[in-house]
mmCIF file of C-alpha atoms in Angstrom:
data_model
loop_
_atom_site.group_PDB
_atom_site.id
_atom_site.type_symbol
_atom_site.label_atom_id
_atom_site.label_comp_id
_atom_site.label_asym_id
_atom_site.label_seq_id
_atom_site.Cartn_x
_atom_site.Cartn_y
_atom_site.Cartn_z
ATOM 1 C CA UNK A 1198 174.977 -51.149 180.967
ATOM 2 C CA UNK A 1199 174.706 -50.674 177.366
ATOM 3 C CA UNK A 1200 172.436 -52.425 174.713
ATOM 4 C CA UNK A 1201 173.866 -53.999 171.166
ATOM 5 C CA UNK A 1202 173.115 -50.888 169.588
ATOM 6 C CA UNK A 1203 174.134 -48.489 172.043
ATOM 7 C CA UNK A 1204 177.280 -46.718 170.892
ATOM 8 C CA UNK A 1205 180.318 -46.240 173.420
ATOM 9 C CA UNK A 1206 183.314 -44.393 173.523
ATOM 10 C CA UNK A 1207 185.031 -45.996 175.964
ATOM 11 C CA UNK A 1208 187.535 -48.726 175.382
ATOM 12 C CA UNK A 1209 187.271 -51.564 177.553
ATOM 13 C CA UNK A 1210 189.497 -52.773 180.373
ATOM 14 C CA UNK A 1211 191.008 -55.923 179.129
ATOM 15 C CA UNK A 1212 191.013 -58.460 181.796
ATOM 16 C CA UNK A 1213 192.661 -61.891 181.376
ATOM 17 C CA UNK A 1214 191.185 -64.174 179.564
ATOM 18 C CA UNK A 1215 190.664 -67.353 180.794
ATOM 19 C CA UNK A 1216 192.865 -70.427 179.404
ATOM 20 C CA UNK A 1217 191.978 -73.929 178.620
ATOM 21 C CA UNK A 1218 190.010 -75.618 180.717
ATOM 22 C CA UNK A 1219 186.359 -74.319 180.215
ATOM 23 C CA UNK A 1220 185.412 -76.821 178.013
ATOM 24 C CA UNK A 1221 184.286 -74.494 175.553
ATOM 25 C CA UNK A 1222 187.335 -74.370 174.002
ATOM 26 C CA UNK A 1223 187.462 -77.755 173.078
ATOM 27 C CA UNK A 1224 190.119 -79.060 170.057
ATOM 28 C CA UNK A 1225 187.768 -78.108 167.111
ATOM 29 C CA UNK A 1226 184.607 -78.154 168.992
ATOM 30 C CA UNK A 1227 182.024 -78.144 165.883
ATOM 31 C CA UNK A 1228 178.741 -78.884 167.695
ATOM 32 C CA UNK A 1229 176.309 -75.230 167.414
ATOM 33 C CA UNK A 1230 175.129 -73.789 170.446
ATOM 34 C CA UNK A 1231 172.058 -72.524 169.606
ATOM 35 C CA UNK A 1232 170.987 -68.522 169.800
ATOM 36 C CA UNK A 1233 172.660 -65.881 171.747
ATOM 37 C CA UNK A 1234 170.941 -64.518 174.961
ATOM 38 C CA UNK A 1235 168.351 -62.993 174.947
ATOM 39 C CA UNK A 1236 166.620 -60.156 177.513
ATOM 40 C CA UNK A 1237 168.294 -57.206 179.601
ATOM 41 C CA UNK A 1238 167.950 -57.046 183.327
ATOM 42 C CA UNK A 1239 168.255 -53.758 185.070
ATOM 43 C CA UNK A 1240 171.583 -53.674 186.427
ATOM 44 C CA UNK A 1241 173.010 -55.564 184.330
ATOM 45 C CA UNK A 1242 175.122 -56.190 180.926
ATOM 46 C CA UNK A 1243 174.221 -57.818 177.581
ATOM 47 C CA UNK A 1244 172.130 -57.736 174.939
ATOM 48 C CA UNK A 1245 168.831 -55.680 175.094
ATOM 49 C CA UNK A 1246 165.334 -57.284 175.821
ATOM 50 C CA UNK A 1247 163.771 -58.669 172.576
ATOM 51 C CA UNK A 1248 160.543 -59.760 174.547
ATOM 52 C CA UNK A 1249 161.898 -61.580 177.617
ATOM 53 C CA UNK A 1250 160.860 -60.995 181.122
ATOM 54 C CA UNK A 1251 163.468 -59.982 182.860
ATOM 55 C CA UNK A 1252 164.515 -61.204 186.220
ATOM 56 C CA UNK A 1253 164.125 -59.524 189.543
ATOM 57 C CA UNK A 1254 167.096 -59.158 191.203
ATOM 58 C CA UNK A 1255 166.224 -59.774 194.309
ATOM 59 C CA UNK A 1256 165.511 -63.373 192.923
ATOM 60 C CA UNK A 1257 169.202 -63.526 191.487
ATOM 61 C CA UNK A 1258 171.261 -65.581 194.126
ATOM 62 C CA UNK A 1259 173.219 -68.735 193.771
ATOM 63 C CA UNK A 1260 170.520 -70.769 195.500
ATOM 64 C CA UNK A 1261 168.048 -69.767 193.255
ATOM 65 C CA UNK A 1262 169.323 -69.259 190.076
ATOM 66 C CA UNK A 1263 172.988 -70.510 189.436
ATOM 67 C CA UNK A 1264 172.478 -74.006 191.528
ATOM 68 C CA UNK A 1265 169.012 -74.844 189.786
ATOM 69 C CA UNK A 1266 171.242 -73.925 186.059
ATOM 70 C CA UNK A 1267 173.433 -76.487 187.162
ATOM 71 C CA UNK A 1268 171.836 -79.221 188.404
ATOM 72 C CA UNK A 1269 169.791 -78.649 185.098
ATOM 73 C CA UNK A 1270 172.711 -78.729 182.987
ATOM 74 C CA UNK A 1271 173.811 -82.309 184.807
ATOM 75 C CA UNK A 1272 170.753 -83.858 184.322
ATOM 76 C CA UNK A 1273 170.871 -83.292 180.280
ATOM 77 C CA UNK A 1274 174.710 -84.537 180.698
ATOM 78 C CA UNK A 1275 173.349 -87.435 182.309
ATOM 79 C CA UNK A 1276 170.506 -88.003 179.629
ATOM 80 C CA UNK A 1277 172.523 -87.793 176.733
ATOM 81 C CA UNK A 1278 174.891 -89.953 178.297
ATOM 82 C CA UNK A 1279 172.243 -92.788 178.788
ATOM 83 C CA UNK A 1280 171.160 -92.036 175.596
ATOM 84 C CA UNK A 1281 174.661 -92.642 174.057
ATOM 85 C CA UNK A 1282 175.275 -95.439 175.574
ATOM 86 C CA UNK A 1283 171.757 -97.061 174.351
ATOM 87 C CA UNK A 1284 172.876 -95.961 170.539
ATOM 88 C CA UNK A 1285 175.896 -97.110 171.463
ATOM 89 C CA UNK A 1286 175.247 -100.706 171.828
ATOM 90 C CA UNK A 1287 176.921 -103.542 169.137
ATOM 91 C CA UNK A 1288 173.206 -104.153 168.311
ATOM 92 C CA UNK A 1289 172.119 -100.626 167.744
ATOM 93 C CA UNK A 1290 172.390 -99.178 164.011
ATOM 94 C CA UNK A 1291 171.523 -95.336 164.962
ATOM 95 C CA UNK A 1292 175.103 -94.254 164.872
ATOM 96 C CA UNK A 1293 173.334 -90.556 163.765
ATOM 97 C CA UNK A 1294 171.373 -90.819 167.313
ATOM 98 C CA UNK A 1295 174.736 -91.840 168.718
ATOM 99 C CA UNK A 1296 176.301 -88.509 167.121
ATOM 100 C CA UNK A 1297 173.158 -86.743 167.929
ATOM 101 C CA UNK A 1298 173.671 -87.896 171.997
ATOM 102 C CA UNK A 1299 177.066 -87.434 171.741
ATOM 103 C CA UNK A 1300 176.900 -83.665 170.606
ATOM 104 C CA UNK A 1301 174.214 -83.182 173.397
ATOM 105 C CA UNK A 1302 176.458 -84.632 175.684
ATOM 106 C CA UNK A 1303 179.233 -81.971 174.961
ATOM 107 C CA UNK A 1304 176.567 -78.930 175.048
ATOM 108 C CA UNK A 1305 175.735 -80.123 178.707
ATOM 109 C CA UNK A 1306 179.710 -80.521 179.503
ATOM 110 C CA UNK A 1307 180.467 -76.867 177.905
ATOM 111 C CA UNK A 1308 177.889 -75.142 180.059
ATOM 112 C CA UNK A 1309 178.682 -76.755 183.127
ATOM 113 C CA UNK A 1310 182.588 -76.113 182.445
ATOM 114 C CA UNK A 1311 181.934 -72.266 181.616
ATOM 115 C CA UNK A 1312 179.580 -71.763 184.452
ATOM 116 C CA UNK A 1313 182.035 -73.227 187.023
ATOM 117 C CA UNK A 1314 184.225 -71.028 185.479
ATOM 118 C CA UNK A 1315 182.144 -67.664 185.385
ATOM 119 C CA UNK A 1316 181.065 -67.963 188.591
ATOM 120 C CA UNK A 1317 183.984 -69.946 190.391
ATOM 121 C CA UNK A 1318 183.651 -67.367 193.092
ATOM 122 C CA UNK A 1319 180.105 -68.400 194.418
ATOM 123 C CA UNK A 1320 180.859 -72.171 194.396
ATOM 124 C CA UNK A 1321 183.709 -74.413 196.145
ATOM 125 C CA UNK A 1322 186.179 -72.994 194.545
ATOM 126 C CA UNK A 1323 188.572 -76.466 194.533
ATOM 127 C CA UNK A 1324 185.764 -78.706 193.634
ATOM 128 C CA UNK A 1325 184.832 -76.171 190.309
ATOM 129 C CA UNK A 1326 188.338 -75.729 189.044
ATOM 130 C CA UNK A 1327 188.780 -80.020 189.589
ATOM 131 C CA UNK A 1328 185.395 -80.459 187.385
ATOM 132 C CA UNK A 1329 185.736 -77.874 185.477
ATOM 133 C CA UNK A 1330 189.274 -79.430 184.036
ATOM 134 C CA UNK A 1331 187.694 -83.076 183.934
ATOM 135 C CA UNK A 1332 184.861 -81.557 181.925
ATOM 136 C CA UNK A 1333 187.307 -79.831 179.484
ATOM 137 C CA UNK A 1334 189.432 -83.024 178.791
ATOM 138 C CA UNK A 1335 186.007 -84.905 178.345
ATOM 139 C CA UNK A 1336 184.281 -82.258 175.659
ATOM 140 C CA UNK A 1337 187.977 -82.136 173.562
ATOM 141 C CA UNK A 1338 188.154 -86.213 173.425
ATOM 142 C CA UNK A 1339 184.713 -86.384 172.424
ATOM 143 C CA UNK A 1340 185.242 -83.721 170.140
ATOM 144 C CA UNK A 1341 187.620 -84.461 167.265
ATOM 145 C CA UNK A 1342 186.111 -87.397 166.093
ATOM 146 C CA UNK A 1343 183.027 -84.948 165.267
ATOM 147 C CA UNK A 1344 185.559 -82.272 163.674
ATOM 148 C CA UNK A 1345 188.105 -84.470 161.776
ATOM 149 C CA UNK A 1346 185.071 -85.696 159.928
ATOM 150 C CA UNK A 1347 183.374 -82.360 159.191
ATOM 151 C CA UNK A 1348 186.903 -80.877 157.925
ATOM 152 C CA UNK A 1349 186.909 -83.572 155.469
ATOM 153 C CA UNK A 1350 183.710 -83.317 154.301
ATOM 154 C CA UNK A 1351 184.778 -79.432 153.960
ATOM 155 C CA UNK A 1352 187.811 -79.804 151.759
ATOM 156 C CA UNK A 1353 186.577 -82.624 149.684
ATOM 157 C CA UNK A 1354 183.663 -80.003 148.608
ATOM 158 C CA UNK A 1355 186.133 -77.107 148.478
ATOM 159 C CA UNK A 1356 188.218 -78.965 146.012
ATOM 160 C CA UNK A 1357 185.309 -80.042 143.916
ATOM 161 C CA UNK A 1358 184.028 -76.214 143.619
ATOM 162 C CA UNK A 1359 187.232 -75.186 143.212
ATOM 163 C CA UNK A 1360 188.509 -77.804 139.894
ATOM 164 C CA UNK A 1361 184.646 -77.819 138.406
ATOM 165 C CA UNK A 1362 183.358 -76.570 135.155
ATOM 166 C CA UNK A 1363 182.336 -73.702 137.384
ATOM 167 C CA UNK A 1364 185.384 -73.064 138.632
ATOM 168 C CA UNK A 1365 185.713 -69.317 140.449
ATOM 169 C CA UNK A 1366 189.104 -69.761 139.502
ATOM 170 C CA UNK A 1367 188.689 -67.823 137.869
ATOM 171 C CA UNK A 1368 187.664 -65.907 141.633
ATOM 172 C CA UNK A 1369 188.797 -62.030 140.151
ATOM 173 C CA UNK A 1370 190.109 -63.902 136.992
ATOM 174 C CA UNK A 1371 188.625 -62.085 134.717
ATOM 175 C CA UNK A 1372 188.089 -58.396 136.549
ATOM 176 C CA UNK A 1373 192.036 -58.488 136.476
ATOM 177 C CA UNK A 1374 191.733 -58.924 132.629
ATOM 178 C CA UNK A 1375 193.278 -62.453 132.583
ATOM 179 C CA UNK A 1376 192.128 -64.328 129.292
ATOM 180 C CA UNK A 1377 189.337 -67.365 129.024
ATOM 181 C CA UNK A 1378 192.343 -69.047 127.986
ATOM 182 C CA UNK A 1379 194.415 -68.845 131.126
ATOM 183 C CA UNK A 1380 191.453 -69.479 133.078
ATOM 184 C CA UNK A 1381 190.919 -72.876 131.282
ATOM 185 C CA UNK A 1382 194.478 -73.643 131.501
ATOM 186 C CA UNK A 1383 194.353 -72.914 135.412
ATOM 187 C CA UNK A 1384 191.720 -75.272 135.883
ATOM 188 C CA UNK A 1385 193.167 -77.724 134.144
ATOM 189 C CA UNK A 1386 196.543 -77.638 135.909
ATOM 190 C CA UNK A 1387 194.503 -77.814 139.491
ATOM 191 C CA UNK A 1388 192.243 -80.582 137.904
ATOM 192 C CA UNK A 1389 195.090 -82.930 137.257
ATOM 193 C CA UNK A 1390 195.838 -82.723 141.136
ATOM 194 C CA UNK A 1391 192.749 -82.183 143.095
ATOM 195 C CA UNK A 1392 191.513 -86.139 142.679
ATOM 196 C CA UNK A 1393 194.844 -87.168 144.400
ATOM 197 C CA UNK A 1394 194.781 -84.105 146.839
ATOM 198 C CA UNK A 1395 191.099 -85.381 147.894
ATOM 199 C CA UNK A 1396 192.684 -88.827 148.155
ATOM 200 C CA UNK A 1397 195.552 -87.934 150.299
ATOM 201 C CA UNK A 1398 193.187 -85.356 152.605
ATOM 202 C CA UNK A 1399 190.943 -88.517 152.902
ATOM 203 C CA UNK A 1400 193.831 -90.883 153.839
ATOM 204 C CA UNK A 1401 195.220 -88.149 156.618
ATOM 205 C CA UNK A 1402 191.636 -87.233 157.911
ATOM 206 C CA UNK A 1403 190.207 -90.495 157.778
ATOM 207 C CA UNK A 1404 193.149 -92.013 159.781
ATOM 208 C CA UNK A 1405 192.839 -89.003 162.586
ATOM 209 C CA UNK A 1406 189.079 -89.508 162.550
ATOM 210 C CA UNK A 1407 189.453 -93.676 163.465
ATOM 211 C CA UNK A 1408 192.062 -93.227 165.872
ATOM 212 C CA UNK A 1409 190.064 -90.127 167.633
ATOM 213 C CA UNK A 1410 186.748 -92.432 167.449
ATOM 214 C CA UNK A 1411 189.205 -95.086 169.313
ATOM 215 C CA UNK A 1412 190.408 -92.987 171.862
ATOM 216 C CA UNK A 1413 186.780 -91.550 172.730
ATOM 217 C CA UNK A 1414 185.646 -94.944 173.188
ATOM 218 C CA UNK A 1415 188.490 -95.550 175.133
ATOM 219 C CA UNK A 1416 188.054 -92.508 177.525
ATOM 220 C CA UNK A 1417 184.080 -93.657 177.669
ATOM 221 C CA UNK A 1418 184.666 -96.664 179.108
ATOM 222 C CA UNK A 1419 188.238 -95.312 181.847
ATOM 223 C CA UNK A 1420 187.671 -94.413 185.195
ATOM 224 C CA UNK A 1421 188.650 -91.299 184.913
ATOM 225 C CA UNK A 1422 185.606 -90.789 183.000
ATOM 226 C CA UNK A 1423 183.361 -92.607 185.200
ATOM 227 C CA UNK A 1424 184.645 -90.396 188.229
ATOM 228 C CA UNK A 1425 183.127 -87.095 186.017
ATOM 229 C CA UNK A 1426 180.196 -88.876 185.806
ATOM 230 C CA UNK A 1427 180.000 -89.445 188.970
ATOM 231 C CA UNK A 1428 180.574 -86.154 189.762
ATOM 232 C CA UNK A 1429 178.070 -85.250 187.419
ATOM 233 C CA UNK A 1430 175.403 -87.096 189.027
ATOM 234 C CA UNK A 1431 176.156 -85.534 192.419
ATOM 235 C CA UNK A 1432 176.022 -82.270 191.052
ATOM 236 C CA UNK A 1433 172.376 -83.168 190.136
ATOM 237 C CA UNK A 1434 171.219 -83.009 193.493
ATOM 238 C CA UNK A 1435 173.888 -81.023 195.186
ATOM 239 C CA UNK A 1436 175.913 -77.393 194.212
ATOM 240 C CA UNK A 1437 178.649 -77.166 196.494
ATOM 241 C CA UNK A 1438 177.861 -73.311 197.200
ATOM 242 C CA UNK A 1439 180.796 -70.899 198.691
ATOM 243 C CA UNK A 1440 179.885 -70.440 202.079
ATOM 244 C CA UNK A 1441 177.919 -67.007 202.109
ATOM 245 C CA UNK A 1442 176.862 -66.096 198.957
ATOM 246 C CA UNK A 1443 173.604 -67.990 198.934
ATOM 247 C CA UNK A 1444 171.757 -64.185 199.302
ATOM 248 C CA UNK A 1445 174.726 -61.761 197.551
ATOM 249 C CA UNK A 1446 173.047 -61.587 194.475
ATOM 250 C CA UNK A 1447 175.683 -58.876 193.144
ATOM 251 C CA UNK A 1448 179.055 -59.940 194.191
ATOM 252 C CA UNK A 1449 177.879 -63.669 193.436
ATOM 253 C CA UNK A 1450 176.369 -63.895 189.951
ATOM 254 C CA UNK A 1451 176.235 -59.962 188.841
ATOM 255 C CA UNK A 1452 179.358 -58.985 189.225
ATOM 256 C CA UNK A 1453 181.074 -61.876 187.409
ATOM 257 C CA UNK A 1454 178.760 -61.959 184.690
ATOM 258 C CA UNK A 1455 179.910 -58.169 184.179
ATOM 259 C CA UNK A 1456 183.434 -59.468 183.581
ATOM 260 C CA UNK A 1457 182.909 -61.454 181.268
ATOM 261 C CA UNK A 1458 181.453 -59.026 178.882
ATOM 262 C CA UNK A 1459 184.265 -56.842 180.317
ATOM 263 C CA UNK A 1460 186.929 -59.480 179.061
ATOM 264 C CA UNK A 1461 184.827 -60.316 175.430
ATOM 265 C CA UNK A 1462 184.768 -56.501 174.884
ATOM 266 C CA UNK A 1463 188.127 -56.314 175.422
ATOM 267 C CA UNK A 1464 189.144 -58.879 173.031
ATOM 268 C CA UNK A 1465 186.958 -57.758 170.706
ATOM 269 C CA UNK A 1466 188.265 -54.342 170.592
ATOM 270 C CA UNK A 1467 191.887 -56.147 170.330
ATOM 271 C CA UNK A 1468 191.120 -57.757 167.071
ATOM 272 C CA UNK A 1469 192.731 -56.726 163.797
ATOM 273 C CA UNK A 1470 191.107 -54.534 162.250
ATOM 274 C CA UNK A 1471 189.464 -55.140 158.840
ATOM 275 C CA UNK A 1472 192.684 -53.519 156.656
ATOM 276 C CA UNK A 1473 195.195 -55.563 158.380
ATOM 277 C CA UNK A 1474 197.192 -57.881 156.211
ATOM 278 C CA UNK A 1475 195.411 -61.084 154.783
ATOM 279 C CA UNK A 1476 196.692 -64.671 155.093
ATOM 280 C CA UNK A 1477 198.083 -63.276 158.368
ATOM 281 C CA UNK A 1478 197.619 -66.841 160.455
ATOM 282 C CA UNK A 1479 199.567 -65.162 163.477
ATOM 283 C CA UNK A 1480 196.184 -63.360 163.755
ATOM 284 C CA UNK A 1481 194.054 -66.219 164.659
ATOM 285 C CA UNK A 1482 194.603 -67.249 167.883
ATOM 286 C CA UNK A 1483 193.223 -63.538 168.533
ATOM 287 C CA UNK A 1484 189.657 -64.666 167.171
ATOM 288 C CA UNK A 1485 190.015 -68.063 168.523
ATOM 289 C CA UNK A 1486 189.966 -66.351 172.139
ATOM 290 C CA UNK A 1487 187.288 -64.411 171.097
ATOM 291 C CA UNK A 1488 185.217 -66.570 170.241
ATOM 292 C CA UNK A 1489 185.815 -68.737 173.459
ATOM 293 C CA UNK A 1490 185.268 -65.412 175.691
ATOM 294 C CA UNK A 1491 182.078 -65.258 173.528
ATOM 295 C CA UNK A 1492 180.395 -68.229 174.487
ATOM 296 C CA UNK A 1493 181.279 -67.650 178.041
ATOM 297 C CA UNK A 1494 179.530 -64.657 178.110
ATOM 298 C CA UNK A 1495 176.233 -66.600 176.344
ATOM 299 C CA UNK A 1496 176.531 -68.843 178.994
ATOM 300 C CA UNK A 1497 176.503 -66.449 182.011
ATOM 301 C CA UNK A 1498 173.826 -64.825 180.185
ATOM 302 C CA UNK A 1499 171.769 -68.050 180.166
ATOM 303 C CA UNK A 1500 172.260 -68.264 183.638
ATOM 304 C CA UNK A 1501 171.598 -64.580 184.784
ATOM 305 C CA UNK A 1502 168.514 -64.036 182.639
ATOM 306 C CA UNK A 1503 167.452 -67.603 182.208
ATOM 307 C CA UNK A 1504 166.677 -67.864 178.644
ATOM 308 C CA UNK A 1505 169.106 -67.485 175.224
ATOM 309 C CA UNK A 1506 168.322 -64.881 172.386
ATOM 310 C CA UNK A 1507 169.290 -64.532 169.047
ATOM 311 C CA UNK A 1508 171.287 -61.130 170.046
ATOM 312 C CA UNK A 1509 174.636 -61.923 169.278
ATOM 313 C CA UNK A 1510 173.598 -65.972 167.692
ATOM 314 C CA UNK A 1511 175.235 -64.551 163.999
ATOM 315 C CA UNK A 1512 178.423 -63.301 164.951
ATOM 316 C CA UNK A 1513 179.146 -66.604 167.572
ATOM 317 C CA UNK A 1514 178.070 -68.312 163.999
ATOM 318 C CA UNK A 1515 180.820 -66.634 162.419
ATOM 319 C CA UNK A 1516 183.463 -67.245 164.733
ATOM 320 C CA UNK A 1517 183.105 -71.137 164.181
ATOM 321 C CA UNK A 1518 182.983 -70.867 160.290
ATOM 322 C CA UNK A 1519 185.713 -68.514 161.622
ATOM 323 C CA UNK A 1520 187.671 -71.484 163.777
ATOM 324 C CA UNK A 1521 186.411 -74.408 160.794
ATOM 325 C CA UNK A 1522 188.068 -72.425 157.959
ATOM 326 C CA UNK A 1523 191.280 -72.228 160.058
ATOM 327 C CA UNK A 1524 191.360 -75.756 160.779
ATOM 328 C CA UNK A 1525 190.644 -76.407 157.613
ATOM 329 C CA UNK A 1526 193.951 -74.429 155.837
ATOM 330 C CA UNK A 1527 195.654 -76.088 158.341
ATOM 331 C CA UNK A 1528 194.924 -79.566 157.449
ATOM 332 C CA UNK A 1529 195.588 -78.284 153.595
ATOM 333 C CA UNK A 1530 199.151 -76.861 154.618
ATOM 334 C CA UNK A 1531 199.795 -79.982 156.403
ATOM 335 C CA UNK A 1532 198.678 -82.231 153.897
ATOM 336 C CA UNK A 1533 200.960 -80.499 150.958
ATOM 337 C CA UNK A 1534 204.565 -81.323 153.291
ATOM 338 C CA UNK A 1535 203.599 -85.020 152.879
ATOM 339 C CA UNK A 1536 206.761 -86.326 151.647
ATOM 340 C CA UNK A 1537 207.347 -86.992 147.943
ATOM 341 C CA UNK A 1538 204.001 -85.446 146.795
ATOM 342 C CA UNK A 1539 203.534 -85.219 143.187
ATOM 343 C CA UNK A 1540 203.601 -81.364 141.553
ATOM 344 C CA UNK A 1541 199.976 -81.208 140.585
ATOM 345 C CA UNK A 1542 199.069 -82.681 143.856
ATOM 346 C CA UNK A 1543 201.062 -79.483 145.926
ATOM 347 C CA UNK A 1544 199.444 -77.378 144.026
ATOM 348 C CA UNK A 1545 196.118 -78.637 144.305
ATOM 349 C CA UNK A 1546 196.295 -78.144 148.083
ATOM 350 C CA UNK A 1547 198.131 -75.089 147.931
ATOM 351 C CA UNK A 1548 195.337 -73.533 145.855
ATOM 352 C CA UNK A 1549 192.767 -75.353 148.628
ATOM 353 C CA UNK A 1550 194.819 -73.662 151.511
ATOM 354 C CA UNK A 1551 194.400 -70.558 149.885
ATOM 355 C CA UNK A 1552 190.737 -70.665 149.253
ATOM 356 C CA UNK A 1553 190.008 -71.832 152.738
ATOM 357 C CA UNK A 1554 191.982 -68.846 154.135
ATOM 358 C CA UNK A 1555 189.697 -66.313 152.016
ATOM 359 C CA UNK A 1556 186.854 -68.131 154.266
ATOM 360 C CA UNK A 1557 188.622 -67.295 157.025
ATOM 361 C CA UNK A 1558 188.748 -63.480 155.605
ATOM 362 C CA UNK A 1559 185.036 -64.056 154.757
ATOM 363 C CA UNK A 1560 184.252 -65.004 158.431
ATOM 364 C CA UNK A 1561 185.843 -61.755 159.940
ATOM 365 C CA UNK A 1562 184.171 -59.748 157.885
ATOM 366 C CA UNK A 1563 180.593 -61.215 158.765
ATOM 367 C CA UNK A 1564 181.563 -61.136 162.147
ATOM 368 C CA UNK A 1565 182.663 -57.083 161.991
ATOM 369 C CA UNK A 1566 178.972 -56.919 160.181
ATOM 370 C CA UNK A 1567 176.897 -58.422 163.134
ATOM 371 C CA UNK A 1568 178.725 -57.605 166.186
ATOM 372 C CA UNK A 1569 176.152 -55.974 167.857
ATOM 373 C CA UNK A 1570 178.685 -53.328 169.684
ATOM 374 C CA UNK A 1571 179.553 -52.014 166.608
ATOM 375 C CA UNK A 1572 181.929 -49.130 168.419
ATOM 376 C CA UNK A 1573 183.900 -51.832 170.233
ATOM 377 C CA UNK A 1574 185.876 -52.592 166.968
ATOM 378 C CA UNK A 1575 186.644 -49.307 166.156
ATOM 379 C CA UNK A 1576 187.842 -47.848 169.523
ATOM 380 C CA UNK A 1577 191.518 -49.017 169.197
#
């Protein structure tokens, strides 16, 4: 077992990650998660105590720990739901308590999904792998509407910093020795652009953002959805268990929660490192997976110990600015092939991809500063 801040020299095994279908990994699944784990149990992986009691294991079996996690985690699904549908209503102005429910909704789904997924081996393993995909389809409907509307609101202010009076266009500018002069004229020439960039970013996002609103509604009110529900509910009362591993508390809920730190190390250690070539976009479905493997390891940490902790809250932090500013240059590049697109308009959102991919650089680099197992990047 080793703590953040205990160094290693081993690399480790890399174990496959696991694909779609966790619901964590959710098309541009913007809601936070809240803090890291928190605690360290004899025997077992993660983080090191900050304070938390930690759990006998002798008390760490499916029956009771992982089945009271998840009958926990369906009764906030099933909360939030009510709760969306009263902010739902045609009468009802709270469309933020709508988002609010909506988001809470999505938490539930995520940790319910990864769970299932974690620790597939202690439950019915057809029943987990059919919710678990129900529950992934659910969180990424429910989740663009959220993330097609934050990406706006992210470019729109990226293009305002970026054609102000205050423009860091002048970003290195003037330590390369470039003149006032050019600097002026450069914001200038990205001025004359960025209002119809915004427009045409507004137009593009806008238009995703209504048809994703339409199709969550949609899925809301299908019976596909009301068969997860249903499901849902069940699962409040009842875990289908595998048979015999109600008092394994290793093999059942140890063991598995060991690979997934196995598999996030793993990836970890697999990332670029910090010199590797910028504006490399081939790179980012490496930290995408990362951060995915991350929050299944929070997860089974929740579960295990029973409680989060800020251990490892930062760097999960910087893998969604991480995934936003991705998502983010993509809608940019996307935008500037529009057809027939004026000059000054290309260039606007050529200068916007470009800022949006230093974020990206930013991210890693905040990441590499708070991963707590510091040795991990540096062992490949």
């Amino acid at each position: 077992m080793r703590r953040p801040d205990q160094q290693t020299t081993t690399r480790p095994t890399t174990d496959p990650a696991p694909g779609t279908g966790t619901g964590a990994d959710a098309p541009a699944d913007t809601a936070p998660d809240g803090a890291g784990e928190q605690g360290h149990r004899p025997g077992g992986t993660g983080p090191a105590a900050q304070g938390h009691p930690a759990r006998d294991t002798g008390d760490l079996t499916t029956e009771a720990v992982l089945a009271p996690y998840l009958r926990g985690q369906a009764a906030d699904f099933l909360r939030s739901l009510r709760l969306h549908h009263e902010h739902s209503a045609p009468a009802d102005a709270g469309g933020h308590d709508a988002a609010a429910a909506t988001r809470a909704l999505r938490r539930a789904a995520r940790r319910i999904s990864g769970s299932l997924h974690t620790f597939r081996t202690a439950l019915d393993p057809h029943w987990a792998d059919q919710l678990r995909a129900e529950l992934a389809w659910l969180s990424g409907v429910l989740a663009r509407e959220h993330a097609y509307a934050n990406r706006l609101t992210r470019l729109v202010e990226a293009l305002h910093q970026l054609s102000g009076p205050a423009l860091p266009a002048a970003r290195g500018a003037r330590a390369a020795g470039e003149s006032a002069a050019s600097d002026a004229q450069g914001r200038a020439a990205l001025g004359v652009g960025a209002a119809r960039a915004g427009a045409l970013l507004e137009r593009r996002l806008t238009l995703a953002r209504t048809r994703s609103h339409s199709a969550a509604l949609q899925a809301l009110g299908s019976s596909r959805f009301h068969a997860v529900a249903d499901a849902v509910a069940l699962l409040a009362s009842d875990v289908p268990l595998a048979p015999g591993t109600t008092g394994r508390a290793a093999e059942a809920l140890l063991e598995p929660a060991e690979r997934a730190e196995q598999r996030l190390l793993a990836a970890v250690a697999a990332l670029p490192p910090a010199d590797s070539e910028p504006y490399n976009e081939a790179q980012d479905a490496a930290w995408h997976q990362a951060r995915l493997l991350l929050r299944l390891h929070r997860y089974a940490h929740e579960v295990v110990l029973g409680a989060a902790a800020p251990a490892l809250a930062s760097c999960g932090h910087a893998l969604d600015l991480h995934r936003d500013a991705v998502e983010a240059a993509g809608a940019a590049a996307a935008a500037a092939r529009t057809p027939r697109i004026a000059p000054a308009t290309a260039y606007a959102l050529g200068v916007l991809h470009a800022d949006q991919r230093h974020e990206v650089e930013a991210a890693r680099a905040v990441f590499r500063e708070t991963w707590p197992y510091a040795t991990a990047l540096t062992a490949s």
